[in-house]
Short mmCIF file of N, CA, C and O in Angstrom, two decimals:
data_model
loop_
_atom_site.label_atom_id
_atom_site.label_comp_id
_atom_site.label_asym_id
_atom_site.label_seq_id
_atom_site.Cartn_x
_atom_site.Cartn_y
_atom_site.Cartn_z
N THR F 1 5.24 -6.33 -7.24
CA THR F 1 4.51 -5.67 -6.17
C THR F 1 5.50 -5.33 -5.06
O THR F 1 6.31 -6.15 -4.65
N LEU F 2 5.38 -4.13 -4.58
CA LEU F 2 6.27 -3.62 -3.54
C LEU F 2 5.51 -3.53 -2.22
O LEU F 2 4.35 -3.10 -2.20
N MET F 3 6.14 -3.96 -1.15
CA MET F 3 5.55 -3.80 0.17
C MET F 3 6.27 -2.65 0.87
O MET F 3 7.51 -2.63 0.93
N PHE F 4 5.50 -1.71 1.37
CA PHE F 4 6.04 -0.62 2.18
C PHE F 4 5.87 -1.03 3.63
O PHE F 4 4.77 -1.37 4.06
N ARG F 5 6.95 -0.99 4.39
CA ARG F 5 6.92 -1.40 5.79
C ARG F 5 7.04 -0.19 6.70
O ARG F 5 7.60 0.83 6.32
N LYS F 6 6.51 -0.34 7.90
CA LYS F 6 6.59 0.70 8.94
C LYS F 6 5.93 2.00 8.49
O LYS F 6 6.43 3.08 8.78
N ILE F 7 4.79 1.88 7.77
CA ILE F 7 4.09 3.10 7.37
C ILE F 7 3.41 3.68 8.62
O ILE F 7 3.12 2.95 9.58
N PRO F 8 3.17 4.97 8.65
CA PRO F 8 2.46 5.55 9.80
C PRO F 8 1.10 4.88 10.02
O PRO F 8 0.40 4.55 9.06
N LYS F 9 0.76 4.65 11.28
CA LYS F 9 -0.43 3.87 11.64
C LYS F 9 -1.75 4.44 11.13
O LYS F 9 -2.71 3.71 11.01
N ASN F 10 -1.78 5.73 10.85
CA ASN F 10 -3.05 6.32 10.41
C ASN F 10 -3.11 6.50 8.90
O ASN F 10 -4.08 7.03 8.38
N PHE F 11 -2.11 6.04 8.15
CA PHE F 11 -2.09 6.20 6.70
C PHE F 11 -3.14 5.30 6.03
O PHE F 11 -3.27 4.13 6.37
N SER F 12 -3.82 5.87 5.06
CA SER F 12 -4.75 5.11 4.23
C SER F 12 -4.09 4.87 2.86
O SER F 12 -3.01 5.39 2.58
N ALA F 13 -4.79 4.14 2.01
CA ALA F 13 -4.29 3.94 0.64
C ALA F 13 -4.16 5.28 -0.08
O ALA F 13 -3.24 5.48 -0.87
N HIS F 14 -5.06 6.21 0.20
CA HIS F 14 -4.99 7.54 -0.42
C HIS F 14 -3.72 8.28 0.01
O HIS F 14 -3.12 9.00 -0.80
N ASP F 15 -3.31 8.11 1.26
CA ASP F 15 -2.06 8.72 1.72
C ASP F 15 -0.85 8.12 1.00
O ASP F 15 0.10 8.84 0.65
N ILE F 16 -0.88 6.83 0.77
CA ILE F 16 0.21 6.18 0.04
C ILE F 16 0.27 6.72 -1.38
O ILE F 16 1.35 7.02 -1.90
N VAL F 17 -0.88 6.87 -2.02
CA VAL F 17 -0.92 7.42 -3.37
C VAL F 17 -0.34 8.84 -3.38
O VAL F 17 0.42 9.20 -4.29
N SER F 18 -0.66 9.62 -2.38
CA SER F 18 -0.09 10.99 -2.30
C SER F 18 1.43 10.95 -2.24
O SER F 18 2.10 11.77 -2.87
N GLU F 19 1.97 10.02 -1.48
CA GLU F 19 3.43 9.87 -1.41
C GLU F 19 3.98 9.41 -2.76
O GLU F 19 4.99 9.94 -3.23
N LEU F 20 3.33 8.42 -3.36
CA LEU F 20 3.79 7.92 -4.65
C LEU F 20 3.79 9.01 -5.71
O LEU F 20 4.69 9.05 -6.56
N ASP F 21 2.80 9.89 -5.67
CA ASP F 21 2.70 10.97 -6.64
C ASP F 21 3.93 11.89 -6.61
O ASP F 21 4.25 12.52 -7.61
N ARG F 22 4.61 11.95 -5.51
CA ARG F 22 5.83 12.77 -5.41
C ARG F 22 7.01 12.15 -6.14
O ARG F 22 7.94 12.85 -6.53
N TYR F 23 6.99 10.83 -6.28
CA TYR F 23 8.16 10.13 -6.80
C TYR F 23 7.97 9.42 -8.14
O TYR F 23 8.95 9.06 -8.78
N CYS F 24 6.74 9.17 -8.51
CA CYS F 24 6.51 8.44 -9.77
C CYS F 24 5.20 8.87 -10.41
O CYS F 24 4.40 9.58 -9.80
N ASN F 25 5.00 8.42 -11.61
CA ASN F 25 3.81 8.75 -12.37
C ASN F 25 2.66 7.83 -11.96
O ASN F 25 2.88 6.63 -11.75
N ARG F 26 1.48 8.35 -11.88
CA ARG F 26 0.32 7.55 -11.48
C ARG F 26 0.09 6.38 -12.43
O ARG F 26 -0.46 5.36 -12.04
N ARG F 27 0.52 6.50 -13.68
CA ARG F 27 0.37 5.39 -14.64
C ARG F 27 1.34 4.24 -14.35
O ARG F 27 1.21 3.17 -14.94
N ASP F 28 2.29 4.45 -13.43
CA ASP F 28 3.27 3.40 -13.12
C ASP F 28 2.72 2.31 -12.21
O ASP F 28 3.31 1.24 -12.12
N PHE F 29 1.64 2.56 -11.52
CA PHE F 29 1.09 1.56 -10.59
C PHE F 29 -0.41 1.41 -10.82
O PHE F 29 -1.06 2.31 -11.32
N ASP F 30 -0.94 0.24 -10.43
CA ASP F 30 -2.35 -0.04 -10.70
C ASP F 30 -3.12 -0.59 -9.50
O ASP F 30 -4.32 -0.83 -9.59
N PHE F 31 -2.46 -0.79 -8.38
CA PHE F 31 -3.11 -1.38 -7.19
C PHE F 31 -2.40 -0.85 -5.96
O PHE F 31 -1.17 -0.90 -5.87
N VAL F 32 -3.18 -0.32 -5.01
CA VAL F 32 -2.64 0.15 -3.73
C VAL F 32 -3.57 -0.36 -2.63
O VAL F 32 -4.78 -0.12 -2.66
N TYR F 33 -2.98 -1.06 -1.66
CA TYR F 33 -3.79 -1.61 -0.57
C TYR F 33 -3.07 -1.44 0.76
O TYR F 33 -1.88 -1.76 0.88
N VAL F 34 -3.80 -0.93 1.73
CA VAL F 34 -3.30 -0.79 3.10
C VAL F 34 -4.22 -1.61 4.00
O VAL F 34 -5.37 -1.22 4.22
N PRO F 35 -3.75 -2.76 4.49
CA PRO F 35 -4.60 -3.56 5.38
C PRO F 35 -4.73 -2.91 6.77
O PRO F 35 -3.76 -2.33 7.27
N TRP F 36 -5.91 -3.00 7.33
CA TRP F 36 -6.21 -2.44 8.65
C TRP F 36 -6.59 -3.55 9.61
O TRP F 36 -7.15 -4.57 9.21
N TYR F 37 -6.28 -3.33 10.88
CA TYR F 37 -6.74 -4.27 11.90
C TYR F 37 -8.26 -4.23 11.92
O TYR F 37 -8.87 -3.17 11.75
N ARG F 38 -8.86 -5.35 12.12
CA ARG F 38 -10.30 -5.50 11.99
C ARG F 38 -11.10 -4.52 12.86
O ARG F 38 -12.01 -3.88 12.39
N TYR F 39 -10.78 -4.44 14.11
CA TYR F 39 -11.56 -3.59 15.02
C TYR F 39 -10.72 -2.45 15.58
O TYR F 39 -10.76 -2.16 16.76
N SER F 40 -9.99 -1.82 14.71
CA SER F 40 -9.09 -0.76 15.15
C SER F 40 -9.16 0.41 14.18
O SER F 40 -9.63 0.29 13.07
N ARG F 41 -8.65 1.51 14.63
CA ARG F 41 -8.56 2.67 13.75
C ARG F 41 -7.17 2.81 13.15
O ARG F 41 -6.82 3.83 12.59
N TYR F 42 -6.36 1.76 13.30
CA TYR F 42 -4.99 1.78 12.80
C TYR F 42 -4.75 0.71 11.74
O TYR F 42 -5.33 -0.38 11.79
N ASN F 43 -3.86 1.04 10.81
CA ASN F 43 -3.48 0.05 9.80
C ASN F 43 -2.45 -0.91 10.39
O ASN F 43 -2.01 -0.75 11.53
N MET F 44 -2.06 -1.90 9.60
CA MET F 44 -1.11 -2.91 10.05
C MET F 44 0.34 -2.52 9.78
O MET F 44 1.23 -3.37 9.80
N ASN F 45 0.58 -1.25 9.52
CA ASN F 45 1.92 -0.70 9.27
C ASN F 45 2.55 -1.20 7.98
O ASN F 45 3.78 -1.14 7.82
N ILE F 46 1.73 -1.70 7.05
CA ILE F 46 2.25 -2.13 5.76
C ILE F 46 1.30 -1.66 4.66
O ILE F 46 0.12 -1.41 4.91
N ALA F 47 1.84 -1.54 3.47
CA ALA F 47 1.04 -1.21 2.29
C ALA F 47 1.60 -1.99 1.11
O ALA F 47 2.80 -2.29 1.06
N PHE F 48 0.73 -2.31 0.17
CA PHE F 48 1.13 -3.05 -1.03
C PHE F 48 0.81 -2.21 -2.25
O PHE F 48 -0.31 -1.71 -2.39
N VAL F 49 1.80 -2.06 -3.13
CA VAL F 49 1.63 -1.29 -4.36
C VAL F 49 2.14 -2.15 -5.51
O VAL F 49 3.30 -2.59 -5.50
N ASN F 50 1.25 -2.40 -6.48
CA ASN F 50 1.67 -3.15 -7.66
C ASN F 50 2.07 -2.17 -8.75
O ASN F 50 1.28 -1.31 -9.15
N PHE F 51 3.29 -2.32 -9.22
CA PHE F 51 3.79 -1.50 -10.32
C PHE F 51 3.60 -2.25 -11.62
O PHE F 51 3.69 -3.47 -11.68
N ARG F 52 3.35 -1.50 -12.68
CA ARG F 52 3.05 -2.09 -13.98
C ARG F 52 4.28 -2.70 -14.66
O ARG F 52 4.14 -3.55 -15.54
N SER F 53 5.48 -2.28 -14.26
CA SER F 53 6.69 -2.83 -14.87
C SER F 53 7.80 -2.91 -13.83
O SER F 53 7.82 -2.13 -12.87
N PRO F 54 8.74 -3.83 -14.03
CA PRO F 54 9.89 -3.91 -13.13
C PRO F 54 10.69 -2.60 -13.11
O PRO F 54 11.20 -2.20 -12.06
N ALA F 55 10.77 -1.92 -14.24
CA ALA F 55 11.54 -0.67 -14.30
C ALA F 55 10.91 0.41 -13.43
O ALA F 55 11.62 1.14 -12.73
N SER F 56 9.58 0.51 -13.45
CA SER F 56 8.93 1.52 -12.62
C SER F 56 9.04 1.17 -11.14
O SER F 56 9.20 2.06 -10.30
N LEU F 57 9.00 -0.11 -10.80
CA LEU F 57 9.21 -0.54 -9.41
C LEU F 57 10.62 -0.17 -8.96
O LEU F 57 10.80 0.41 -7.88
N GLN F 58 11.61 -0.47 -9.77
CA GLN F 58 13.00 -0.17 -9.41
C GLN F 58 13.22 1.33 -9.26
O GLN F 58 13.93 1.76 -8.35
N ALA F 59 12.59 2.11 -10.11
CA ALA F 59 12.73 3.57 -10.00
C ALA F 59 12.10 4.08 -8.71
O ALA F 59 12.65 4.96 -8.04
N ALA F 60 10.95 3.53 -8.34
CA ALA F 60 10.29 3.93 -7.09
C ALA F 60 11.15 3.57 -5.89
O ALA F 60 11.31 4.38 -4.96
N VAL F 61 11.69 2.37 -5.88
CA VAL F 61 12.56 1.95 -4.77
C VAL F 61 13.76 2.88 -4.66
O VAL F 61 14.09 3.35 -3.56
N ALA F 62 14.38 3.18 -5.78
CA ALA F 62 15.58 4.03 -5.76
C ALA F 62 15.27 5.44 -5.28
O ALA F 62 16.08 6.05 -4.56
N SER F 63 14.11 5.96 -5.64
CA SER F 63 13.81 7.35 -5.28
C SER F 63 13.14 7.50 -3.92
O SER F 63 13.21 8.57 -3.31
N MET F 64 12.48 6.44 -3.41
CA MET F 64 11.70 6.58 -2.18
C MET F 64 12.37 6.00 -0.94
O MET F 64 12.22 6.55 0.15
N THR F 65 13.04 4.88 -1.07
CA THR F 65 13.57 4.18 0.09
C THR F 65 14.51 5.07 0.90
O THR F 65 15.42 5.69 0.35
N GLY F 66 14.25 5.14 2.19
CA GLY F 66 15.07 5.93 3.10
C GLY F 66 14.64 7.38 3.25
O GLY F 66 15.13 8.09 4.12
N ARG F 67 13.71 7.82 2.41
CA ARG F 67 13.21 9.21 2.50
C ARG F 67 12.18 9.32 3.61
O ARG F 67 11.58 8.35 4.04
N ALA F 68 11.92 10.55 4.03
CA ALA F 68 10.90 10.80 5.05
C ALA F 68 9.52 10.82 4.40
O ALA F 68 9.37 11.23 3.25
N TRP F 69 8.52 10.37 5.15
CA TRP F 69 7.13 10.48 4.70
C TRP F 69 6.74 11.95 4.74
O TRP F 69 6.97 12.62 5.73
N THR F 70 6.13 12.44 3.69
CA THR F 70 5.74 13.85 3.62
C THR F 70 4.73 14.20 4.71
O THR F 70 4.84 15.22 5.37
N LYS F 71 3.75 13.33 4.91
CA LYS F 71 2.69 13.60 5.88
C LYS F 71 3.06 13.18 7.30
O LYS F 71 2.28 13.39 8.22
N ALA F 72 4.21 12.58 7.48
CA ALA F 72 4.66 12.16 8.80
C ALA F 72 6.18 12.21 8.85
O ALA F 72 6.85 11.18 8.96
N PRO F 73 6.76 13.39 8.76
CA PRO F 73 8.22 13.51 8.63
C PRO F 73 9.03 13.00 9.81
O PRO F 73 10.18 12.63 9.66
N GLY F 74 8.45 12.93 11.00
CA GLY F 74 9.20 12.47 12.16
C GLY F 74 9.17 10.97 12.36
O GLY F 74 9.81 10.44 13.26
N ARG F 75 8.45 10.27 11.54
CA ARG F 75 8.31 8.81 11.67
C ARG F 75 9.47 8.09 10.99
O ARG F 75 10.31 8.69 10.35
N ALA F 76 9.46 6.77 11.10
CA ALA F 76 10.48 5.96 10.45
C ALA F 76 10.49 6.25 8.95
O ALA F 76 9.43 6.49 8.37
N PRO F 77 11.65 6.25 8.33
CA PRO F 77 11.72 6.56 6.89
C PRO F 77 11.02 5.48 6.05
O PRO F 77 10.74 4.38 6.53
N ILE F 78 10.79 5.81 4.80
CA ILE F 78 10.15 4.88 3.87
C ILE F 78 11.03 3.64 3.74
O ILE F 78 12.23 3.73 3.49
N ASN F 79 10.41 2.48 3.93
CA ASN F 79 11.11 1.20 3.94
C ASN F 79 10.36 0.28 2.98
O ASN F 79 9.17 0.07 3.12
N THR F 80 11.06 -0.27 1.98
CA THR F 80 10.41 -1.10 0.98
C THR F 80 11.06 -2.46 0.85
O THR F 80 12.23 -2.64 1.19
N MET F 81 10.28 -3.41 0.35
CA MET F 81 10.79 -4.73 -0.02
C MET F 81 9.81 -5.35 -0.99
O MET F 81 8.65 -4.94 -1.06
N CYS F 82 10.25 -6.32 -1.76
CA CYS F 82 9.35 -7.00 -2.68
C CYS F 82 8.35 -7.83 -1.89
O CYS F 82 8.70 -8.50 -0.92
N ALA F 83 7.10 -7.76 -2.31
CA ALA F 83 6.04 -8.52 -1.66
C ALA F 83 6.07 -9.97 -2.14
O ALA F 83 6.58 -10.27 -3.22
N THR F 84 5.49 -10.85 -1.35
CA THR F 84 5.39 -12.25 -1.73
C THR F 84 4.46 -12.43 -2.93
O THR F 84 4.77 -13.15 -3.86
N THR F 85 3.33 -11.76 -2.89
CA THR F 85 2.37 -11.83 -3.98
C THR F 85 2.75 -10.79 -5.04
O THR F 85 2.92 -9.62 -4.71
N GLN F 86 2.87 -11.22 -6.27
CA GLN F 86 3.29 -10.35 -7.36
C GLN F 86 2.23 -10.31 -8.46
O GLN F 86 1.68 -11.34 -8.82
N GLY F 87 1.95 -9.11 -8.97
CA GLY F 87 1.04 -8.95 -10.10
C GLY F 87 -0.32 -8.43 -9.71
O GLY F 87 -0.81 -8.66 -8.60
N PHE F 88 -0.94 -7.72 -10.63
CA PHE F 88 -2.24 -7.10 -10.39
C PHE F 88 -3.32 -8.14 -10.08
O PHE F 88 -3.98 -8.08 -9.05
N ALA F 89 -3.50 -9.11 -10.98
CA ALA F 89 -4.54 -10.12 -10.80
C ALA F 89 -4.31 -10.93 -9.52
O ALA F 89 -5.25 -11.21 -8.78
N GLU F 90 -3.06 -11.27 -9.25
CA GLU F 90 -2.74 -12.05 -8.06
C GLU F 90 -3.06 -11.27 -6.79
O GLU F 90 -3.53 -11.84 -5.80
N ASN F 91 -2.80 -9.96 -6.78
CA ASN F 91 -3.13 -9.15 -5.61
C ASN F 91 -4.64 -9.06 -5.40
O ASN F 91 -5.11 -9.12 -4.26
N LEU F 92 -5.39 -8.90 -6.47
CA LEU F 92 -6.86 -8.88 -6.33
C LEU F 92 -7.38 -10.21 -5.79
O LEU F 92 -8.25 -10.24 -4.92
N LEU F 93 -6.84 -11.31 -6.30
CA LEU F 93 -7.25 -12.63 -5.81
C LEU F 93 -6.90 -12.81 -4.34
O LEU F 93 -7.69 -13.35 -3.56
N ARG F 94 -5.73 -12.35 -3.96
CA ARG F 94 -5.33 -12.48 -2.55
C ARG F 94 -6.24 -11.65 -1.65
O ARG F 94 -6.66 -12.10 -0.59
N PHE F 95 -6.53 -10.41 -2.07
CA PHE F 95 -7.45 -9.59 -1.29
C PHE F 95 -8.80 -10.28 -1.17
O PHE F 95 -9.37 -10.36 -0.09
N GLN F 96 -9.29 -10.80 -2.27
CA GLN F 96 -10.58 -11.47 -2.26
C GLN F 96 -10.56 -12.68 -1.34
O GLN F 96 -11.47 -12.89 -0.55
N ARG F 97 -9.51 -13.48 -1.40
CA ARG F 97 -9.40 -14.68 -0.57
C ARG F 97 -9.24 -14.34 0.91
O ARG F 97 -9.91 -14.89 1.76
N ASP F 98 -8.35 -13.40 1.22
CA ASP F 98 -8.02 -13.12 2.61
C ASP F 98 -9.04 -12.26 3.33
O ASP F 98 -9.23 -12.40 4.52
N VAL F 99 -9.69 -11.36 2.61
CA VAL F 99 -10.58 -10.41 3.28
C VAL F 99 -12.05 -10.67 2.96
O VAL F 99 -12.86 -10.83 3.86
N LEU F 100 -12.38 -10.75 1.71
CA LEU F 100 -13.78 -10.89 1.35
C LEU F 100 -14.37 -12.22 1.80
O LEU F 100 -15.49 -12.29 2.25
N VAL F 101 -13.59 -13.30 1.70
CA VAL F 101 -14.08 -14.62 2.08
C VAL F 101 -14.22 -14.75 3.59
O VAL F 101 -15.00 -15.55 4.08
N SER F 102 -13.51 -13.93 4.35
CA SER F 102 -13.55 -14.03 5.81
C SER F 102 -14.91 -13.63 6.38
O SER F 102 -15.18 -13.85 7.55
N GLY F 103 -15.76 -13.02 5.56
CA GLY F 103 -17.06 -12.58 6.03
C GLY F 103 -17.01 -11.23 6.72
O GLY F 103 -18.00 -10.75 7.22
N GLU F 104 -15.85 -10.62 6.72
CA GLU F 104 -15.68 -9.32 7.35
C GLU F 104 -16.49 -8.27 6.60
O GLU F 104 -16.51 -8.24 5.36
N GLU F 105 -17.16 -7.42 7.33
CA GLU F 105 -17.89 -6.33 6.69
C GLU F 105 -16.88 -5.27 6.27
O GLU F 105 -16.11 -4.77 7.08
N ILE F 106 -16.91 -4.94 5.00
CA ILE F 106 -15.95 -3.98 4.48
C ILE F 106 -16.70 -2.76 3.97
O ILE F 106 -17.48 -2.86 3.03
N THR F 107 -16.46 -1.66 4.61
CA THR F 107 -17.07 -0.41 4.16
C THR F 107 -16.03 0.65 3.89
O THR F 107 -16.34 1.69 3.34
N LYS F 108 -14.80 0.40 4.29
CA LYS F 108 -13.72 1.36 4.07
C LYS F 108 -12.43 0.60 3.85
O LYS F 108 -12.36 -0.61 4.03
N ASN F 109 -11.42 1.32 3.45
CA ASN F 109 -10.07 0.77 3.28
C ASN F 109 -9.99 -0.34 2.26
O ASN F 109 -9.25 -1.30 2.43
N LEU F 110 -10.78 -0.22 1.21
CA LEU F 110 -10.67 -1.15 0.10
C LEU F 110 -9.42 -0.81 -0.72
O LEU F 110 -8.94 0.32 -0.67
N PRO F 111 -8.90 -1.76 -1.50
CA PRO F 111 -7.77 -1.43 -2.36
C PRO F 111 -8.18 -0.36 -3.38
O PRO F 111 -9.34 -0.29 -3.79
N LEU F 112 -7.22 0.45 -3.76
CA LEU F 112 -7.44 1.40 -4.85
C LEU F 112 -6.91 0.75 -6.11
O LEU F 112 -5.79 0.22 -6.14
N VAL F 113 -7.72 0.77 -7.15
CA VAL F 113 -7.36 0.15 -8.42
C VAL F 113 -7.39 1.22 -9.49
O VAL F 113 -8.34 1.99 -9.58
N PHE F 114 -6.32 1.28 -10.29
CA PHE F 114 -6.20 2.32 -11.32
C PHE F 114 -6.18 1.68 -12.70
O PHE F 114 -5.63 0.66 -12.90
#
């Protein structure tokens, strides 16, 4: 799982997928999540993308890191690092534990699962 840091504050998971589509195949990843501040219209400046294989993750890092965001070219460049939580099932469990169990009402900004 790759963590994207310093993403534009208004980016959604759909925006991250649009960026990923420029650099890799949609079949290369299966989970995209952009956490948002609870009572804000802004995200937490991070996104999590789980890649199906180490090779596809490495290819994404090589092709994306340091590039400009297409939808926000004047912002900080794409910045990546390996996330602490790794794997599709583990990311779903973490989302469930951290967000769903908190009792927070969730109507938007759910993870995208492919």
